[in-house]
Structure formats: structure tokens, C-alpha cells
XYZ file of C-alpha atoms in Angstrom:
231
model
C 0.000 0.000 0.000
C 0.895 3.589 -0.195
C 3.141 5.038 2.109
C 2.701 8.499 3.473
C 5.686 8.397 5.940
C 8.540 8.756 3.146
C 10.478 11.681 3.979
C 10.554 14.381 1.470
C 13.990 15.595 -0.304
C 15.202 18.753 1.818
C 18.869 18.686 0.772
C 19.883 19.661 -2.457
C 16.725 19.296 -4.240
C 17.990 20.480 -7.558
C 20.289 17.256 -7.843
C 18.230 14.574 -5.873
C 15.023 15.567 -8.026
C 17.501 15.012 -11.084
C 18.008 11.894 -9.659
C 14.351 10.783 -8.109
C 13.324 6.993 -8.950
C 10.469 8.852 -10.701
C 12.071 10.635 -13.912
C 11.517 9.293 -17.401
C 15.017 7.856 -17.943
C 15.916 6.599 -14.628
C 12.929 4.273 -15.253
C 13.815 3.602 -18.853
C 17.114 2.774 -17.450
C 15.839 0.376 -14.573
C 13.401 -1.442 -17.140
C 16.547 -2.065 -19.759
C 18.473 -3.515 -17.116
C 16.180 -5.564 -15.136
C 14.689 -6.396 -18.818
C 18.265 -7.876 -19.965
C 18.772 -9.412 -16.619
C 15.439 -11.539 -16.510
C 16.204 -11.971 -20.435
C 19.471 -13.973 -19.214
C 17.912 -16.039 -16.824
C 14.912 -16.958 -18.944
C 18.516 -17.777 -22.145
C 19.741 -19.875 -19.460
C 16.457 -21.777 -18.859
C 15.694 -22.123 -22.223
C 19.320 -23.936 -22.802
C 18.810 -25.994 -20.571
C 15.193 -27.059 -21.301
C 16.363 -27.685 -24.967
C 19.633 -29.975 -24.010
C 21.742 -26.828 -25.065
C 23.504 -26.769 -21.469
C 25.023 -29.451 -19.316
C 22.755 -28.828 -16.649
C 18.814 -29.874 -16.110
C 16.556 -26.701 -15.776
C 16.154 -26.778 -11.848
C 19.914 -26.608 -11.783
C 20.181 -23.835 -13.573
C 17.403 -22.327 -11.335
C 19.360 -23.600 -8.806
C 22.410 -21.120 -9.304
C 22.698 -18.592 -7.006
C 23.249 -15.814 -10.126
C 20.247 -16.928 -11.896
C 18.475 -16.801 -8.149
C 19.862 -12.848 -7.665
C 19.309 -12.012 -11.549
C 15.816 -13.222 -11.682
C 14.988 -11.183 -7.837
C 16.472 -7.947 -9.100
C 15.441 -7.907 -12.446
C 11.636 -8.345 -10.810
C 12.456 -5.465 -8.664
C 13.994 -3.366 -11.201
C 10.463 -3.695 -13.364
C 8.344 -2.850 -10.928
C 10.095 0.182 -9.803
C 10.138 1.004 -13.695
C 6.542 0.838 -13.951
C 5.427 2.224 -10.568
C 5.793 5.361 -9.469
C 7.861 5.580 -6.275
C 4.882 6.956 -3.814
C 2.743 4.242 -4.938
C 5.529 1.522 -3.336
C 5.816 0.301 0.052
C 7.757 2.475 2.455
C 10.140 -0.484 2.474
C 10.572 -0.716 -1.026
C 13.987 0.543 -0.591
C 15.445 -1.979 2.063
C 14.404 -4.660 -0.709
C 15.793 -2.848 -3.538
C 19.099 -2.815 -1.017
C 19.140 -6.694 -0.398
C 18.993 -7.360 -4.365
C 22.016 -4.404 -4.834
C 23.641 -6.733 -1.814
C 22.438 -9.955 -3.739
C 23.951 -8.653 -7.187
C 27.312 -7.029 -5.405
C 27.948 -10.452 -4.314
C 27.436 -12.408 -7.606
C 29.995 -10.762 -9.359
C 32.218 -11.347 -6.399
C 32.130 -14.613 -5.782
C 32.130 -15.086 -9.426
C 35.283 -12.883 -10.141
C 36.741 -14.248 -7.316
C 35.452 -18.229 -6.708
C 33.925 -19.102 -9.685
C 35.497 -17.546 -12.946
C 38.086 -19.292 -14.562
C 41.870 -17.605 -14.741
C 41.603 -15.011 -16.838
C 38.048 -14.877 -17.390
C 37.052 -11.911 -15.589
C 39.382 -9.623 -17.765
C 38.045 -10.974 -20.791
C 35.042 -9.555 -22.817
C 34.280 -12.756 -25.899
C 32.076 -14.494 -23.590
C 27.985 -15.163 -24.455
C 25.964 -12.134 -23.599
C 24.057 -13.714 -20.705
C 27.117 -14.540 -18.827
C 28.507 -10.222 -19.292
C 24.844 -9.441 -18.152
C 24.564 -11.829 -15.385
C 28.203 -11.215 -13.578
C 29.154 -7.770 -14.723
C 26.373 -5.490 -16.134
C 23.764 -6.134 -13.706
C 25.931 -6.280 -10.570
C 27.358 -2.886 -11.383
C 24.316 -1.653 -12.550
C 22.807 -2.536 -9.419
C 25.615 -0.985 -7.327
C 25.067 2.572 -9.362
C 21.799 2.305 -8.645
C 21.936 1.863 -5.337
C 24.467 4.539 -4.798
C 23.438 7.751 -7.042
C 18.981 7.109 -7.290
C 17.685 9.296 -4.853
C 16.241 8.026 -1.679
C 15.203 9.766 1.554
C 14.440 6.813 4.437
C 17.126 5.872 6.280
C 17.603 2.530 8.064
C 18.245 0.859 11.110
C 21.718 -1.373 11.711
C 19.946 -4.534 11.439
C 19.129 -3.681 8.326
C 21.966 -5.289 7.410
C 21.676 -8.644 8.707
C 17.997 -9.355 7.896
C 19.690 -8.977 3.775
C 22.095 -12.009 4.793
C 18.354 -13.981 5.085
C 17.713 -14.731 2.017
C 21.028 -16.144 1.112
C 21.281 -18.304 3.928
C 17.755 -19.766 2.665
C 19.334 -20.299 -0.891
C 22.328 -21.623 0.739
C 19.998 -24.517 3.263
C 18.137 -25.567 -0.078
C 21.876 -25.531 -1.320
C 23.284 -28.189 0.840
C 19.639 -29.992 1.541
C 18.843 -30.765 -2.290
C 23.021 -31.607 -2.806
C 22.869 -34.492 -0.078
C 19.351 -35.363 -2.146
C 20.274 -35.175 -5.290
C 24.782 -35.524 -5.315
C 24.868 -32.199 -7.146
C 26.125 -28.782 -5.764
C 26.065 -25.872 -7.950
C 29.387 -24.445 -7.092
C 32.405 -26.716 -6.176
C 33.465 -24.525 -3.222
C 30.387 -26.034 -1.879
C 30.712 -29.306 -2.756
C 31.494 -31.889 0.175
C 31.892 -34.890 -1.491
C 35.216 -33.222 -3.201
C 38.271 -33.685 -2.188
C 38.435 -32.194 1.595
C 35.074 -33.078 2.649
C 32.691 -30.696 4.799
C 35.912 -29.037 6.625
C 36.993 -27.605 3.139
C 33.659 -26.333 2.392
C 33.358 -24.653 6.162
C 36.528 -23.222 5.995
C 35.804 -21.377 2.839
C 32.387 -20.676 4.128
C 34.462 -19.188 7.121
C 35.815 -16.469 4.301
C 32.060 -16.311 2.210
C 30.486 -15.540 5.384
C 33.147 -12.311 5.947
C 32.538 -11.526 2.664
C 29.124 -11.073 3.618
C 28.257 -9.510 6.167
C 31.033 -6.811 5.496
C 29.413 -6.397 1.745
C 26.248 -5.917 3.469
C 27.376 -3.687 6.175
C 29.043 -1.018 3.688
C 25.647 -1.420 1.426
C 23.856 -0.386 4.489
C 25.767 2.270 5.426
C 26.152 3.886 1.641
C 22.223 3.481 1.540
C 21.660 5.660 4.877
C 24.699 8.134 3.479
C 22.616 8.622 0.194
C 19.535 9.290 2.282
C 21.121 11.397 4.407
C 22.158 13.706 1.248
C 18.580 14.018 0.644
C 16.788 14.538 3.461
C 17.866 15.769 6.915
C 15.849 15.560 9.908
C 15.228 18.543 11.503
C 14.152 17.064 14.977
């Protein structure tokens, strides 16, 4: 439902009203990008659907960049299409988990996932440049130069490490089902066993909730250059 508790920009209106969720090509902006990243998610589906990939659909769905790409393209279609009053007060918290969600995926894929090289290199498919580069940093703009005006509390933070930890339960619960893991850092049955895959959790885990803390904290900064409180 509408929210009537949004505080209104007070700081530097001239630039934050530039950049308000509401003008024409900030929202022609948000529906190319969450357009092209639901377009590579629904690729990757249809690959694997048609024998085109090595892995069933529900793998696919399984992977946590198709997971983040499919969230935050949702997100960034419905805040292309609505107009920002009309959203929930919250709207921005979940617009701030998906930046988190996206941060990470190119992260752990740069980092864990991407072969040598790989991440410097630009003659890769389309879907895979969308999925682990455009949208993350896309995302990350978005999150730190479109206006917004409510700031957050500190656990803010920690409720956007929930829905990972779901994605990572299924993870492990449908691995010991069905033998197959969708990244090999999470893989116990390789070489190692559960105390490899805990001691790079150990390192994920970091990687996490310090991601999340900085998102947090750039999210109430860009507030707070829109609206001050006067109380």
C-alpha cells in the first residue's frame, strides 16, 4: 500500500530531483536492465530445457546468479513501472538486499567461480557479461546515485544475509538429495570433505556480512544527502 511516511527531499533538491526513482530515464534505465537481466535467466532456462547446457533446468534455477538475476530484475520492473509513492515504504530496504544480492554475484564469481583469466576478458555469451558484470554494477550505481530519503536501522543489514542463507539450506539440503552442488566450493563430497567447504564458508560468510554492512551504510549516506531531519 501507499506510504505516506517517506520523507521528502530537503537537501539539495535540484540534484536529488535530477536523480528521483520517478524521472523518465531513470525508469527507462531500470526497465533495460532488469529487462536484460530476466532476459538472461529466462537464455539460461531455455538452454537448458532444450539440451543446449550441461545442466537440467532446476539446476540452472538452482544457481545462485540466476536466483539474484531473476529477484532484481523483478524489482527493477516494478520500480520502472510504478511510481515511487505508490511503493511500500520499504521498497527501498528490498531494492538494497537485491544491490547486496547482485554485489555479491559478481564477487564470488570474479573471485570463486570464474576461470583464470576470465574476468578480464570480454568474448564471452551475452548472458554470462549481463549476469556477472552489467547487472551487478548496474545494481551498485543504482543503489548509490537514485535518490532516496528513508534511512535505516543497523539490522538492516543482517535481515539482507536472510535470504542467502535460505538459498544456501536448499543448497546443501537438495546436494545431499540429489549428489549435485552448484558451485564446487560447496561441494562436500570433493576432495576435503565438509571441513573444506566450512573453511571457505568461514571467508564467504566475511565476505558477507562486510558487503552488506558497507551497502547499508552507503544506503543511509545517500539518504542522508537528501533529506535531513530537523528534529
Amino acid at each position: 500500500m501507499p506510504s505516506p511516511t517517506l520523507p521528502a527531499i530537503n537537501r539539495a533538491p535540484k540534484l536529488n530531483n535530477a536523480l528521483h526513482p520517478d524521472r523518465s530515464w531513470i525508469r527507462l534505465l531500470r526497465l533495460v536492465i532488469g529487462g536484460l537481466a530476466l532476459a538472461s535467466v529466462v537464455y539460461n532456462a531455455w538452454r537448458s530445457a532444450t539440451g543446449a547446457s550441461d545442466h537440467t533446468l532446476i539446476q540452472t534455477l538452482s544457481h545462485f546468479t540466476n536466483v539474484s538475476n531473476a529477484l532484481f530484475g523483478l524489482v527493477c520492473v516494478v520500480g520502472a513501472v510504478s511510481m515511487r509513492k505508490k511503493l511500500p515504504v520499504w521498497w527501498d530496504d528490498l531494492r538494497g538486499m537485491l544491490t547486496f544480492m547482485m554485489v555479491m554475484t559478481g564477487i564470488i564469481y570474479a573471485v570463486l567461480v570464474a576461470e583464470p583469466g576470465e574476468f578480464t576478458r570480454w568474448d564471452l555469451p551475452w548472458h554470462n557479461i549481463v549476469a556477472h558484470r552489467v547487472a551487478p554494477v548496474a545494481a551498485l550505481l543504482g543503489w548509490l546515485l537514485i535518490t532516496a530519503t528513508r534511512r535505516a536501522r543497523w539490522w538492516r543489514s543482517l535481515v539482507w544475509l536472510l535470504l542467502p542463507i535460505a538459498w544456501l539450506a536448499y543448497t546443501w539440503i537438495r546436494g545431499a538429495i540429489a549428489g549435485w552442488y552448484p558451485y564446487k566450493f560447496l561441494d562436500p563430497t570433493l576432495d576435503g570433505g565438509w571441513g573444506r567447504v566450512m573453511s571457505m564458508m568461514g571467508y564467504v560468510v566475511i565476505a558477507f556480512l562486510a558487503v552488506s554492512l558497507v551497502l547499508h551504510l552507503l544506503g543511509n549516506l545517500r539518504a542522508w544527502l537528501a533529506h535531513r531531519d530537523h528534529r
